[in-house]
Amino acid sequence: MARLHGADPLKKHVALVGFMGAGKTTAARAVGLPIVDSDELVEEAAGKPIADIFRDDGETVFRDHEEEAIVLALGGGAVTSARVREALRDTVTVWLDVDVDTCWERVRGSDRPLAQDEAEFRRLYEERRALYAEVADVVAHDVHDVVLAAAGVHVERGALQKLGDLVPGDGPVALVSDPHVAGIHGMDAQLALGSRLAETHELPPGEEAKTLAAVDRLWQDLRLDRRGTIVALGGGCTTDAAGYAASAYLRGIAWAPVPTSLVAQVDAAIGGKTGIDLPQGKNLVGAFHWPARTIVDPALLATLPDPQRLEGMSEVVKTGLLAGEPLWELPDDELVRRCAAFKAAVCLRDPRDEGERAILNLGHTFAHALEAAAGYEGVTHGRAVALGLLAALRLSGRDIGQVEEILRPTPVRVDRERAWNAMQRDKKAVGGELRLVLLGDDGPRWNVPVPAGDVRRALDELIA
Ligand SMILES: NC(=O)c1ccc[n+]([C@@H]2O[C@H](COP(=O)([O-])OP(=O)(O)OC[C@H]3O[C@@H](n4cnc5c(N)ncnc54)[C@H](O)[C@@H]3O)[C@@H](O)[C@H]2O)c1
Ligand SMILES: [Zn+2]
């Protein structure tokens, strides 16, 4: 396995290697980064289809073309070239490792020159595996794994025990957590970090962590130099605040969240948004600071209290609705992997929240209005989101049965006028319309104009 690197994953190239039929092109498209299929480039350069190059010029000539063409979505045989292997050192190389039967099923009967004889295909598959293993930084088994690798997200049961190896680089680590999580998982994290652990810090529990006073305290206590990494072990409050601290400390150092709550594993620790609150509102100060790696261990959820789990389930259901799949039905490890991958894909395509990323706010305009109307007391974000999802589904003309069954949201007791005013402030009604995220027939849409009267009715239904 090649060495793991430490820099911002967004600034690196992703090279996808794997055998014919593994699905490299499909996976590369899902990541949404500029994709170059080396096969296409080769065809373009040679001015003829690959089958013809093989027939007329032979495999050696094809490989020469391919070497020139290497960027993303490498052709299955590219790693046989030493020059290509050298070039891959500056990229995150992801091996899309798919079993030989699946690969063969996908390519048999095609005109690919190396996919004509099954026995030869299988022999070549075995031969190549060692090469892929040698160049790969990360092994992926499907498109979701590829997205996670491109985003620098590592999901693995038991990852906490391997923290020392998983935190990129080899510099010192400052471990930051909240007192509660530190008491449960802090010792395991410290042991796993071993000699890399230079200092430990605690942020106050809950939203208290997301204050300038708490972050200022952390800044003053930190001793790391620029080679150092902040590891944030905890829920979304810890990862938001510690990530923000990392974004500005010494003008920005690397950080690696180790999310421990469901909210943080499927949402807060993915996508590079960090921040703190102001008295005027939540998340008003912050930075985009993509983690060097996000290390997700679903086993940590075992100690999470039920109410906190329910908080996360609202975001899981939101993600499933956006993805068009009942992700909430999956067992924990897969549920976390799929939800994290969905958010990672959206954020990779829109890292600075200028477009598509808005879909992640499904139900949230209503939720924020309800939370504001309650003065942020007595109604949790998760419950408000669950209600907001009902409103978004109704306005999308969708059935609300499933969401009601899983999240069982009950209407909140807040002042209707206050909620409506908050909603309009949040979304500045233009020409009697508000702009919302809704679910269309072919997926989520954002900035959909909805008549104010319809929005108001939908909001009223959420209030007891
Ligand atoms: N940056 C983003 O993109 C983003 C996205 C969503 C939410 N957020 C932020 O996340 C915050 C909410 O996150 P949260 O719900 O995780 O809050 P939190 O960090 O306060 O954690 C919730 C509670 O669960 C406890 N806990 C966490 N992991 C545990 C574990 N494994 N076992 C036992 N207890 C555990 C914590 O100690 C805390 O008491 C909000 O501030 C929100 O704004 C940020
Ligand atoms: Zn939310």
Short mmCIF file of C-alpha atoms and ligand atoms in Angstrom, two decimals:
data_model
loop_
_atom_site.label_atom_id
_atom_site.label_comp_id
_atom_site.label_asym_id
_atom_site.label_seq_id
_atom_site.Cartn_x
_atom_site.Cartn_y
_atom_site.Cartn_z
CA MET A 1 0.00 0.00 0.00
CA ALA A 2 1.37 3.41 -0.96
CA ARG A 3 1.98 6.04 1.71
CA LEU A 4 -0.96 8.21 2.76
CA HIS A 5 -0.62 11.95 2.23
CA GLY A 6 -1.70 14.82 4.44
CA ALA A 7 -2.73 17.80 2.32
CA ASP A 8 -6.23 19.07 1.57
CA PRO A 9 -8.02 16.32 -0.39
CA LEU A 10 -9.76 18.96 -2.50
CA LYS A 11 -6.44 20.07 -3.92
CA LYS A 12 -5.35 16.59 -4.95
CA HIS A 13 -6.03 14.61 -8.04
CA VAL A 14 -7.86 11.38 -7.72
CA ALA A 15 -6.57 8.58 -9.89
CA LEU A 16 -8.84 5.63 -10.24
CA VAL A 17 -7.29 2.31 -11.07
CA GLY A 18 -8.94 -1.05 -11.49
CA PHE A 19 -9.59 -3.81 -13.93
CA MET A 20 -11.74 -3.64 -17.04
CA GLY A 21 -15.39 -3.66 -16.09
CA ALA A 22 -14.83 -2.52 -12.49
CA GLY A 23 -16.90 0.60 -13.23
CA LYS A 24 -14.19 3.27 -13.13
CA THR A 25 -15.89 5.69 -15.49
CA THR A 26 -19.22 5.50 -13.66
CA ALA A 27 -17.53 6.01 -10.31
CA ALA A 28 -15.44 8.90 -11.60
CA ARG A 29 -18.58 10.64 -12.86
CA ALA A 30 -20.25 10.25 -9.46
CA VAL A 31 -17.37 12.06 -7.78
CA GLY A 32 -18.23 15.00 -10.04
CA LEU A 33 -14.67 16.17 -10.42
CA PRO A 34 -13.34 16.90 -13.89
CA ILE A 35 -13.17 13.41 -15.29
CA VAL A 36 -10.82 12.27 -17.93
CA ASP A 37 -11.22 8.74 -19.15
CA SER A 38 -7.83 7.67 -20.40
CA ASP A 39 -9.45 5.37 -22.99
CA GLU A 40 -11.29 8.32 -24.51
CA LEU A 41 -8.14 10.41 -24.57
CA VAL A 42 -6.24 7.61 -26.25
CA GLU A 43 -8.95 7.25 -28.89
CA GLU A 44 -8.91 10.98 -29.48
CA ALA A 45 -5.12 11.11 -29.81
CA ALA A 46 -4.97 8.12 -32.12
CA GLY A 47 -8.03 9.17 -34.09
CA LYS A 48 -9.51 5.68 -33.92
CA PRO A 49 -11.23 3.32 -31.51
CA ILE A 50 -9.11 1.32 -29.08
CA ALA A 51 -10.03 -1.95 -30.76
CA ASP A 52 -8.47 -0.63 -33.97
CA ILE A 53 -5.30 0.55 -32.21
CA PHE A 54 -4.81 -2.95 -30.82
CA ARG A 55 -5.48 -4.53 -34.21
CA ASP A 56 -3.34 -2.15 -36.28
CA ASP A 57 -0.58 -1.14 -33.88
CA GLY A 58 -0.54 -3.63 -31.03
CA GLU A 59 -0.81 -3.27 -27.25
CA THR A 60 2.60 -1.58 -26.83
CA VAL A 61 1.54 1.38 -28.93
CA PHE A 62 -1.75 1.57 -27.03
CA ARG A 63 0.15 1.71 -23.71
CA ASP A 64 2.38 4.50 -25.05
CA HIS A 65 -0.67 6.57 -25.89
CA GLU A 66 -2.13 5.76 -22.53
CA GLU A 67 0.90 6.99 -20.62
CA GLU A 68 0.43 10.40 -22.20
CA ALA A 69 -3.23 10.42 -21.39
CA ILE A 70 -3.21 9.49 -17.73
CA VAL A 71 -5.25 11.66 -15.42
CA LEU A 72 -8.37 10.28 -13.89
CA ALA A 73 -10.17 7.05 -14.45
CA LEU A 74 -7.08 5.25 -15.56
CA GLY A 75 -7.49 2.41 -17.96
CA GLY A 76 -7.14 -1.01 -16.38
CA GLY A 77 -3.61 -1.69 -17.61
CA ALA A 78 -2.02 1.70 -17.07
CA VAL A 79 -0.25 0.69 -13.87
CA THR A 80 2.03 -1.70 -15.72
CA SER A 81 4.06 1.34 -16.75
CA ALA A 82 6.75 2.44 -14.29
CA ARG A 83 6.34 6.05 -15.46
CA VAL A 84 2.65 5.99 -14.58
CA ARG A 85 3.38 4.44 -11.20
CA GLU A 86 5.79 7.31 -10.54
CA ALA A 87 3.20 9.94 -11.53
CA LEU A 88 0.66 8.43 -9.16
CA ARG A 89 2.75 9.36 -6.13
CA ASP A 90 1.25 12.88 -6.10
CA THR A 91 -2.34 11.79 -6.27
CA VAL A 92 -4.80 9.89 -4.16
CA THR A 93 -4.87 6.61 -5.99
CA VAL A 94 -8.06 4.68 -5.48
CA TRP A 95 -8.22 1.03 -6.51
CA LEU A 96 -11.74 0.09 -7.50
CA ASP A 97 -11.50 -3.58 -6.53
CA VAL A 98 -14.45 -5.49 -8.00
CA ASP A 99 -14.58 -9.30 -8.25
CA VAL A 100 -13.60 -10.91 -11.52
CA ASP A 101 -17.04 -12.43 -12.21
CA THR A 102 -18.71 -9.01 -12.06
CA CYS A 103 -16.03 -7.50 -14.29
CA TRP A 104 -16.37 -10.30 -16.82
CA GLU A 105 -20.17 -10.03 -16.88
CA ARG A 106 -19.85 -6.33 -17.69
CA VAL A 107 -17.37 -6.60 -20.52
CA ARG A 108 -18.10 -9.97 -22.16
CA GLY A 109 -19.38 -9.64 -25.67
CA SER A 110 -17.91 -6.12 -25.98
CA ASP A 111 -15.27 -5.31 -28.57
CA ARG A 112 -12.59 -4.64 -25.93
CA PRO A 113 -9.50 -6.44 -27.17
CA LEU A 114 -8.56 -7.93 -23.82
CA ALA A 115 -12.09 -9.12 -23.13
CA GLN A 116 -12.40 -11.70 -25.87
CA ASP A 117 -11.15 -14.82 -24.11
CA GLU A 118 -12.48 -15.54 -20.60
CA ALA A 119 -9.52 -17.64 -19.41
CA GLU A 120 -7.06 -14.98 -20.55
CA PHE A 121 -9.22 -12.27 -18.93
CA ARG A 122 -9.14 -14.09 -15.58
CA ARG A 123 -5.39 -14.68 -15.80
CA LEU A 124 -4.79 -10.99 -16.49
CA TYR A 125 -7.11 -10.01 -13.63
CA GLU A 126 -5.01 -12.01 -11.16
CA GLU A 127 -1.77 -10.64 -12.60
CA ARG A 128 -2.88 -7.02 -12.28
CA ARG A 129 -4.11 -7.23 -8.67
CA ALA A 130 -0.61 -7.06 -7.22
CA LEU A 131 0.12 -3.91 -9.24
CA TYR A 132 -3.09 -2.19 -8.18
CA ALA A 133 -2.37 -3.07 -4.56
CA GLU A 134 1.09 -1.57 -4.89
CA VAL A 135 -0.04 1.84 -6.18
CA ALA A 136 -3.30 2.20 -4.25
CA ASP A 137 -3.70 4.58 -1.29
CA VAL A 138 -7.27 3.43 -0.80
CA VAL A 139 -9.20 0.31 -1.81
CA ALA A 140 -12.81 0.91 -2.89
CA HIS A 141 -15.43 -1.71 -3.64
CA ASP A 142 -18.16 0.45 -5.14
CA VAL A 143 -18.95 3.96 -6.30
CA HIS A 144 -19.75 5.13 -2.76
CA ASP A 145 -16.31 4.05 -1.56
CA VAL A 146 -14.76 5.99 -4.44
CA VAL A 147 -16.63 9.16 -3.46
CA LEU A 148 -15.57 8.76 0.18
CA ALA A 149 -11.96 8.25 -0.86
CA ALA A 150 -12.05 11.36 -3.06
CA ALA A 151 -13.43 13.34 -0.12
CA GLY A 152 -10.87 11.93 2.29
CA VAL A 153 -13.49 10.16 4.39
CA HIS A 154 -12.52 6.83 5.95
CA VAL A 155 -15.43 4.75 7.27
CA GLU A 156 -14.48 1.60 9.15
CA ARG A 157 -15.70 -0.23 12.23
CA GLY A 158 -12.77 -0.16 14.65
CA ALA A 159 -11.12 2.87 13.01
CA LEU A 160 -10.65 4.52 16.44
CA GLN A 161 -8.16 1.80 17.38
CA LYS A 162 -6.09 2.64 14.29
CA LEU A 163 -6.14 6.41 14.77
CA GLY A 164 -2.35 6.77 14.87
CA ASP A 165 -2.09 5.34 11.34
CA LEU A 166 -5.23 7.00 9.97
CA VAL A 167 -4.42 10.60 10.89
CA PRO A 168 -2.48 11.80 7.81
CA GLY A 169 1.12 12.91 8.02
CA ASP A 170 3.60 12.14 10.77
CA GLY A 171 3.57 15.38 12.78
CA PRO A 172 2.29 15.89 16.33
CA VAL A 173 -1.41 15.67 17.17
CA ALA A 174 -3.57 17.77 19.51
CA LEU A 175 -6.60 15.76 20.59
CA VAL A 176 -9.70 17.92 21.22
CA SER A 177 -12.94 16.53 22.62
CA ASP A 178 -15.86 17.35 24.89
CA PRO A 179 -15.68 16.18 28.53
CA HIS A 180 -18.42 13.59 28.06
CA VAL A 181 -16.98 11.94 24.95
CA ALA A 182 -13.45 12.20 26.39
CA GLY A 183 -14.66 10.16 29.37
CA ILE A 184 -16.05 7.40 27.13
CA HIS A 185 -13.68 7.20 24.13
CA GLY A 186 -10.79 9.52 25.02
CA MET A 187 -8.50 6.86 26.45
CA ASP A 188 -8.87 4.60 23.38
CA ALA A 189 -8.09 7.57 21.14
CA GLN A 190 -5.02 8.49 23.19
CA LEU A 191 -3.71 4.93 23.15
CA ALA A 192 -4.26 4.65 19.41
CA LEU A 193 -2.46 7.94 18.73
CA GLY A 194 0.54 6.66 20.67
CA SER A 195 3.71 8.71 20.31
CA ARG A 196 2.03 11.19 17.92
CA LEU A 197 -0.16 12.53 20.72
CA ALA A 198 1.41 15.82 21.82
CA GLU A 199 -1.43 17.47 23.77
CA THR A 200 -5.06 17.00 24.81
CA HIS A 201 -7.73 19.69 25.14
CA GLU A 202 -11.36 19.87 26.15
CA LEU A 203 -14.04 22.10 24.72
CA PRO A 204 -17.18 22.77 26.77
CA PRO A 205 -20.08 20.35 26.10
CA GLY A 206 -22.76 21.09 23.48
CA GLU A 207 -23.21 24.47 21.78
CA GLU A 208 -21.01 26.10 24.46
CA ALA A 209 -18.09 24.77 22.42
CA LYS A 210 -19.19 26.88 19.47
CA THR A 211 -18.40 30.23 21.10
CA LEU A 212 -15.54 32.62 20.50
CA ALA A 213 -14.62 32.33 24.19
CA ALA A 214 -14.20 28.54 23.95
CA VAL A 215 -12.23 28.70 20.71
CA ASP A 216 -10.07 31.54 22.04
CA ARG A 217 -9.24 29.40 25.05
CA LEU A 218 -8.27 26.52 22.76
CA TRP A 219 -6.12 28.80 20.56
CA GLN A 220 -4.27 30.05 23.62
CA ASP A 221 -3.70 26.53 24.95
CA LEU A 222 -2.49 24.98 21.68
CA ARG A 223 1.26 24.38 21.35
CA LEU A 224 1.29 22.71 17.90
CA ASP A 225 3.49 24.09 15.14
CA ARG A 226 2.49 24.10 11.49
CA ARG A 227 3.28 20.40 11.04
CA GLY A 228 0.69 19.55 13.64
CA THR A 229 -2.85 18.21 13.24
CA ILE A 230 -5.91 18.87 15.37
CA VAL A 231 -7.94 15.70 15.89
CA ALA A 232 -11.52 16.51 16.94
CA LEU A 233 -13.18 13.62 18.77
CA GLY A 234 -16.86 14.23 19.46
CA GLY A 235 -20.24 15.31 18.15
CA GLY A 236 -20.96 18.10 15.70
CA CYS A 237 -20.37 20.84 18.26
CA THR A 238 -16.84 19.59 18.92
CA THR A 239 -16.00 19.05 15.24
CA ASP A 240 -17.48 22.44 14.18
CA ALA A 241 -15.54 24.36 16.85
CA ALA A 242 -12.25 22.44 16.64
CA GLY A 243 -12.34 22.58 12.84
CA TYR A 244 -12.84 26.31 12.99
CA ALA A 245 -9.95 26.62 15.46
CA ALA A 246 -7.77 24.66 13.00
CA SER A 247 -8.82 26.88 10.09
CA ALA A 248 -7.27 29.97 11.66
CA TYR A 249 -4.59 28.72 14.09
CA LEU A 250 -1.18 29.67 12.59
CA ARG A 251 -3.20 30.75 9.52
CA GLY A 252 -4.63 27.26 9.17
CA ILE A 253 -3.34 23.81 10.06
CA ALA A 254 -4.56 20.34 9.18
CA TRP A 255 -7.39 18.77 11.11
CA ALA A 256 -9.09 15.40 11.25
CA PRO A 257 -12.56 15.01 12.76
CA VAL A 258 -13.40 11.70 14.44
CA PRO A 259 -17.18 12.12 14.68
CA THR A 260 -18.84 10.21 17.51
CA SER A 261 -22.54 11.17 17.20
CA LEU A 262 -24.82 10.10 14.37
CA VAL A 263 -25.36 13.77 13.45
CA ALA A 264 -21.62 14.25 13.11
CA GLN A 265 -20.92 10.97 11.27
CA VAL A 266 -23.53 11.53 8.56
CA ASP A 267 -23.51 15.32 8.45
CA ALA A 268 -21.43 17.72 10.55
CA ALA A 269 -18.00 16.17 10.01
CA ILE A 270 -18.45 15.81 6.24
CA GLY A 271 -18.00 18.60 3.70
CA GLY A 272 -15.53 21.05 5.22
CA LYS A 273 -17.86 23.57 6.88
CA THR A 274 -16.61 24.66 10.30
CA GLY A 275 -17.89 27.40 12.54
CA ILE A 276 -19.14 28.93 15.74
CA ASP A 277 -22.28 30.78 16.84
CA LEU A 278 -22.92 34.42 17.65
CA PRO A 279 -25.59 35.71 20.06
CA GLN A 280 -27.36 36.87 16.86
CA GLY A 281 -27.63 33.35 15.45
CA LYS A 282 -26.07 29.95 14.86
CA ASN A 283 -23.06 29.33 12.59
CA LEU A 284 -22.62 33.02 11.76
CA VAL A 285 -18.82 32.85 11.89
CA GLY A 286 -16.86 30.09 10.22
CA ALA A 287 -14.64 28.86 7.47
CA PHE A 288 -14.55 26.26 4.74
CA HIS A 289 -11.71 24.08 5.94
CA TRP A 290 -11.77 20.58 4.44
CA PRO A 291 -10.33 17.97 6.82
CA ALA A 292 -7.11 16.20 5.90
CA ARG A 293 -9.14 13.09 6.64
CA THR A 294 -12.49 12.39 8.31
CA ILE A 295 -12.24 9.19 10.34
CA VAL A 296 -15.62 7.58 10.95
CA ASP A 297 -15.98 4.60 13.29
CA PRO A 298 -19.63 3.48 13.39
CA ALA A 299 -18.84 1.34 16.47
CA LEU A 300 -18.72 4.56 18.51
CA LEU A 301 -22.47 4.95 18.04
CA ALA A 302 -23.04 2.08 20.50
CA THR A 303 -22.65 4.48 23.44
CA LEU A 304 -24.84 7.23 21.97
CA PRO A 305 -28.03 7.87 23.99
CA ASP A 306 -31.34 7.24 22.15
CA PRO A 307 -32.44 10.89 21.97
CA GLN A 308 -29.10 11.78 20.31
CA ARG A 309 -29.57 8.91 17.89
CA LEU A 310 -33.00 10.24 16.94
CA GLU A 311 -31.43 13.65 16.28
CA GLY A 312 -29.18 11.97 13.72
CA MET A 313 -31.99 9.92 12.21
CA SER A 314 -33.68 13.12 11.01
CA GLU A 315 -30.58 13.89 8.91
CA VAL A 316 -30.43 10.24 7.79
CA VAL A 317 -34.04 10.36 6.61
CA LYS A 318 -33.36 13.69 4.90
CA THR A 319 -30.41 12.10 3.10
CA GLY A 320 -32.43 9.04 2.09
CA LEU A 321 -35.19 11.26 0.66
CA LEU A 322 -32.61 13.24 -1.32
CA ALA A 323 -30.90 10.05 -2.54
CA GLY A 324 -34.24 8.44 -3.38
CA GLU A 325 -33.38 5.33 -1.35
CA PRO A 326 -34.55 4.19 2.11
CA LEU A 327 -31.07 4.53 3.61
CA TRP A 328 -32.63 4.63 7.09
CA GLU A 329 -33.41 0.91 6.79
CA LEU A 330 -29.75 -0.09 6.51
CA PRO A 331 -27.72 -1.50 9.41
CA ASP A 332 -25.56 1.16 11.14
CA ASP A 333 -22.26 0.65 9.33
CA GLU A 334 -23.84 0.77 5.90
CA LEU A 335 -26.25 3.55 6.85
CA VAL A 336 -23.35 5.73 7.95
CA ARG A 337 -21.23 4.85 4.91
CA ARG A 338 -24.02 5.62 2.44
CA CYS A 339 -25.20 8.86 4.09
CA ALA A 340 -21.63 10.12 4.46
CA ALA A 341 -20.96 9.27 0.80
CA PHE A 342 -24.08 11.08 -0.35
CA LYS A 343 -23.17 14.26 1.48
CA ALA A 344 -19.52 13.96 0.41
CA ALA A 345 -20.50 13.71 -3.26
CA VAL A 346 -22.69 16.81 -3.08
CA CYS A 347 -19.98 18.77 -1.24
CA LEU A 348 -17.24 17.67 -3.65
CA ARG A 349 -19.33 19.01 -6.51
CA ASP A 350 -20.08 22.26 -4.64
CA PRO A 351 -17.46 22.74 -1.91
CA ARG A 352 -18.24 26.41 -1.25
CA ASP A 353 -22.01 26.18 -1.12
CA GLU A 354 -22.74 28.12 -4.30
CA GLY A 355 -25.34 25.85 -5.87
CA GLU A 356 -26.30 22.22 -5.55
CA ARG A 357 -25.24 22.00 -1.92
CA ALA A 358 -28.45 23.87 -1.09
CA ILE A 359 -30.36 20.58 -1.42
CA LEU A 360 -28.91 19.52 1.94
CA ASN A 361 -31.30 22.08 3.43
CA LEU A 362 -34.35 19.98 2.61
CA GLY A 363 -36.90 20.71 5.36
CA HIS A 364 -34.49 23.08 7.08
CA THR A 365 -36.18 26.39 6.25
CA PHE A 366 -39.21 25.20 8.20
CA ALA A 367 -36.98 23.71 10.91
CA HIS A 368 -35.09 26.95 11.46
CA ALA A 369 -38.37 28.89 11.69
CA LEU A 370 -39.72 26.50 14.34
CA GLU A 371 -36.47 26.58 16.31
CA ALA A 372 -36.37 30.38 16.20
CA ALA A 373 -40.02 30.66 17.24
CA ALA A 374 -39.27 28.41 20.21
CA GLY A 375 -36.34 30.64 21.14
CA TYR A 376 -34.07 27.59 20.67
CA GLU A 377 -35.54 26.02 23.83
CA GLY A 378 -37.64 22.90 24.05
CA VAL A 379 -37.51 21.94 20.38
CA THR A 380 -34.41 20.12 19.19
CA HIS A 381 -32.96 20.56 15.72
CA GLY A 382 -33.74 16.91 14.90
CA ARG A 383 -37.40 17.24 15.82
CA ALA A 384 -37.69 20.51 13.92
CA VAL A 385 -36.07 18.90 10.85
CA ALA A 386 -38.42 15.92 11.08
CA LEU A 387 -41.36 18.35 10.98
CA GLY A 388 -39.72 20.37 8.23
CA LEU A 389 -39.38 17.21 6.15
CA LEU A 390 -43.15 16.65 6.47
CA ALA A 391 -43.78 20.13 5.11
CA ALA A 392 -41.28 19.70 2.27
CA LEU A 393 -42.84 16.35 1.33
CA ARG A 394 -46.36 17.78 1.36
CA LEU A 395 -45.32 20.70 -0.84
CA SER A 396 -43.58 18.21 -3.16
CA GLY A 397 -46.81 16.22 -3.45
CA ARG A 398 -45.20 13.21 -1.75
CA ASP A 399 -46.47 10.73 0.79
CA ILE A 400 -45.43 11.49 4.39
CA GLY A 401 -46.21 8.02 5.81
CA GLN A 402 -42.65 6.74 5.99
CA VAL A 403 -41.23 9.83 7.64
CA GLU A 404 -44.03 9.88 10.21
CA GLU A 405 -43.40 6.22 10.99
CA ILE A 406 -39.62 6.50 11.48
CA LEU A 407 -39.28 9.90 13.12
CA ARG A 408 -42.72 10.23 14.76
CA PRO A 409 -42.52 14.02 14.92
CA THR A 410 -45.16 15.72 17.05
CA PRO A 411 -46.26 19.30 16.32
CA VAL A 412 -44.54 21.95 18.40
CA ARG A 413 -46.20 24.54 20.60
CA VAL A 414 -44.88 27.86 19.32
CA ASP A 415 -46.39 31.17 18.34
CA ARG A 416 -47.57 30.94 14.70
CA GLU A 417 -46.83 34.58 13.85
CA ARG A 418 -43.39 34.35 15.33
CA ALA A 419 -42.61 31.23 13.29
CA TRP A 420 -43.93 32.81 10.09
CA ASN A 421 -41.92 35.99 10.67
CA ALA A 422 -38.78 33.93 11.26
CA MET A 423 -39.43 31.99 8.07
CA GLN A 424 -39.77 35.12 5.98
CA ARG A 425 -36.67 36.64 7.51
CA ASP A 426 -34.76 33.45 6.70
CA LYS A 427 -35.95 33.26 3.11
CA LYS A 428 -36.94 36.84 2.13
CA ALA A 429 -40.18 36.31 0.32
CA VAL A 430 -39.81 37.78 -3.18
CA GLY A 431 -42.99 38.81 -4.98
CA GLY A 432 -45.18 36.75 -2.65
CA GLU A 433 -43.07 33.63 -3.13
CA LEU A 434 -40.51 31.78 -1.03
CA ARG A 435 -37.73 29.67 -2.48
CA LEU A 436 -37.47 26.16 -1.10
CA VAL A 437 -35.82 22.80 -1.68
CA LEU A 438 -38.40 20.32 -2.96
CA LEU A 439 -38.31 16.78 -4.33
CA GLY A 440 -39.06 16.57 -8.03
CA ASP A 441 -39.67 13.48 -10.17
CA ASP A 442 -36.03 13.27 -11.17
CA GLY A 443 -34.47 14.26 -7.86
CA PRO A 444 -34.15 17.21 -5.51
CA ARG A 445 -34.48 20.78 -6.79
CA TRP A 446 -33.46 23.95 -5.01
CA ASN A 447 -34.62 27.55 -5.27
CA VAL A 448 -38.11 26.39 -6.22
CA PRO A 449 -40.55 29.32 -5.95
CA VAL A 450 -43.56 28.43 -3.79
CA PRO A 451 -46.51 30.82 -3.16
CA ALA A 452 -46.31 32.34 0.33
CA GLY A 453 -49.85 31.17 1.13
CA ASP A 454 -48.92 27.51 0.50
CA VAL A 455 -45.78 27.83 2.59
CA ARG A 456 -47.70 29.41 5.44
CA ARG A 457 -50.30 26.62 5.41
CA ALA A 458 -47.54 23.97 5.43
CA LEU A 459 -45.86 25.72 8.35
CA ASP A 460 -49.13 26.00 10.29
CA GLU A 461 -49.65 22.24 10.05
CA LEU A 462 -46.45 21.70 12.03
CA ILE A 463 -47.62 23.81 14.97
CA ALA A 464 -49.85 22.46 17.76
N1 LIG B 1 -20.59 21.66 9.81
C1 LIG B 1 -21.69 21.15 9.32
O1 LIG B 1 -21.82 20.96 8.11
C2 LIG B 1 -22.79 20.75 10.27
C3 LIG B 1 -23.83 19.94 9.79
C4 LIG B 1 -24.80 19.53 10.70
C5 LIG B 1 -24.74 19.94 12.04
N2 LIG B 1 -23.71 20.73 12.44
C6 LIG B 1 -23.61 21.18 13.84
O2 LIG B 1 -23.52 20.04 14.69
C7 LIG B 1 -23.99 20.40 15.99
C8 LIG B 1 -24.83 19.28 16.53
O3 LIG B 1 -24.05 18.10 16.58
P1 LIG B 1 -24.38 16.95 17.64
O4 LIG B 1 -25.82 16.66 17.61
O5 LIG B 1 -23.43 15.84 17.42
O6 LIG B 1 -24.10 17.71 19.01
P2 LIG B 1 -23.03 17.50 20.19
O7 LIG B 1 -21.64 17.62 19.68
O8 LIG B 1 -23.42 18.43 21.27
O9 LIG B 1 -23.27 16.00 20.66
C9 LIG B 1 -24.52 15.66 21.22
C10 LIG B 1 -24.35 14.98 22.59
O10 LIG B 1 -23.97 13.63 22.38
C11 LIG B 1 -22.83 13.32 23.15
N3 LIG B 1 -22.10 12.29 22.40
C12 LIG B 1 -21.52 12.42 21.19
N4 LIG B 1 -21.02 11.25 20.79
C13 LIG B 1 -21.30 10.35 21.76
C14 LIG B 1 -21.06 8.96 21.90
N5 LIG B 1 -20.45 8.23 20.95
N6 LIG B 1 -21.48 8.36 23.05
C15 LIG B 1 -22.12 9.07 24.00
N7 LIG B 1 -22.40 10.37 23.90
C16 LIG B 1 -21.98 11.01 22.79
C17 LIG B 1 -22.11 14.62 23.32
O11 LIG B 1 -21.27 14.61 24.45
C18 LIG B 1 -23.26 15.59 23.46
O12 LIG B 1 -23.72 15.59 24.79
C19 LIG B 1 -24.74 21.71 15.81
O13 LIG B 1 -24.01 22.76 16.38
C20 LIG B 1 -24.84 21.91 14.31
O14 LIG B 1 -24.83 23.26 13.92
C21 LIG B 1 -22.75 21.14 11.58
ZN ZN B 2 -29.75 19.75 10.08
#
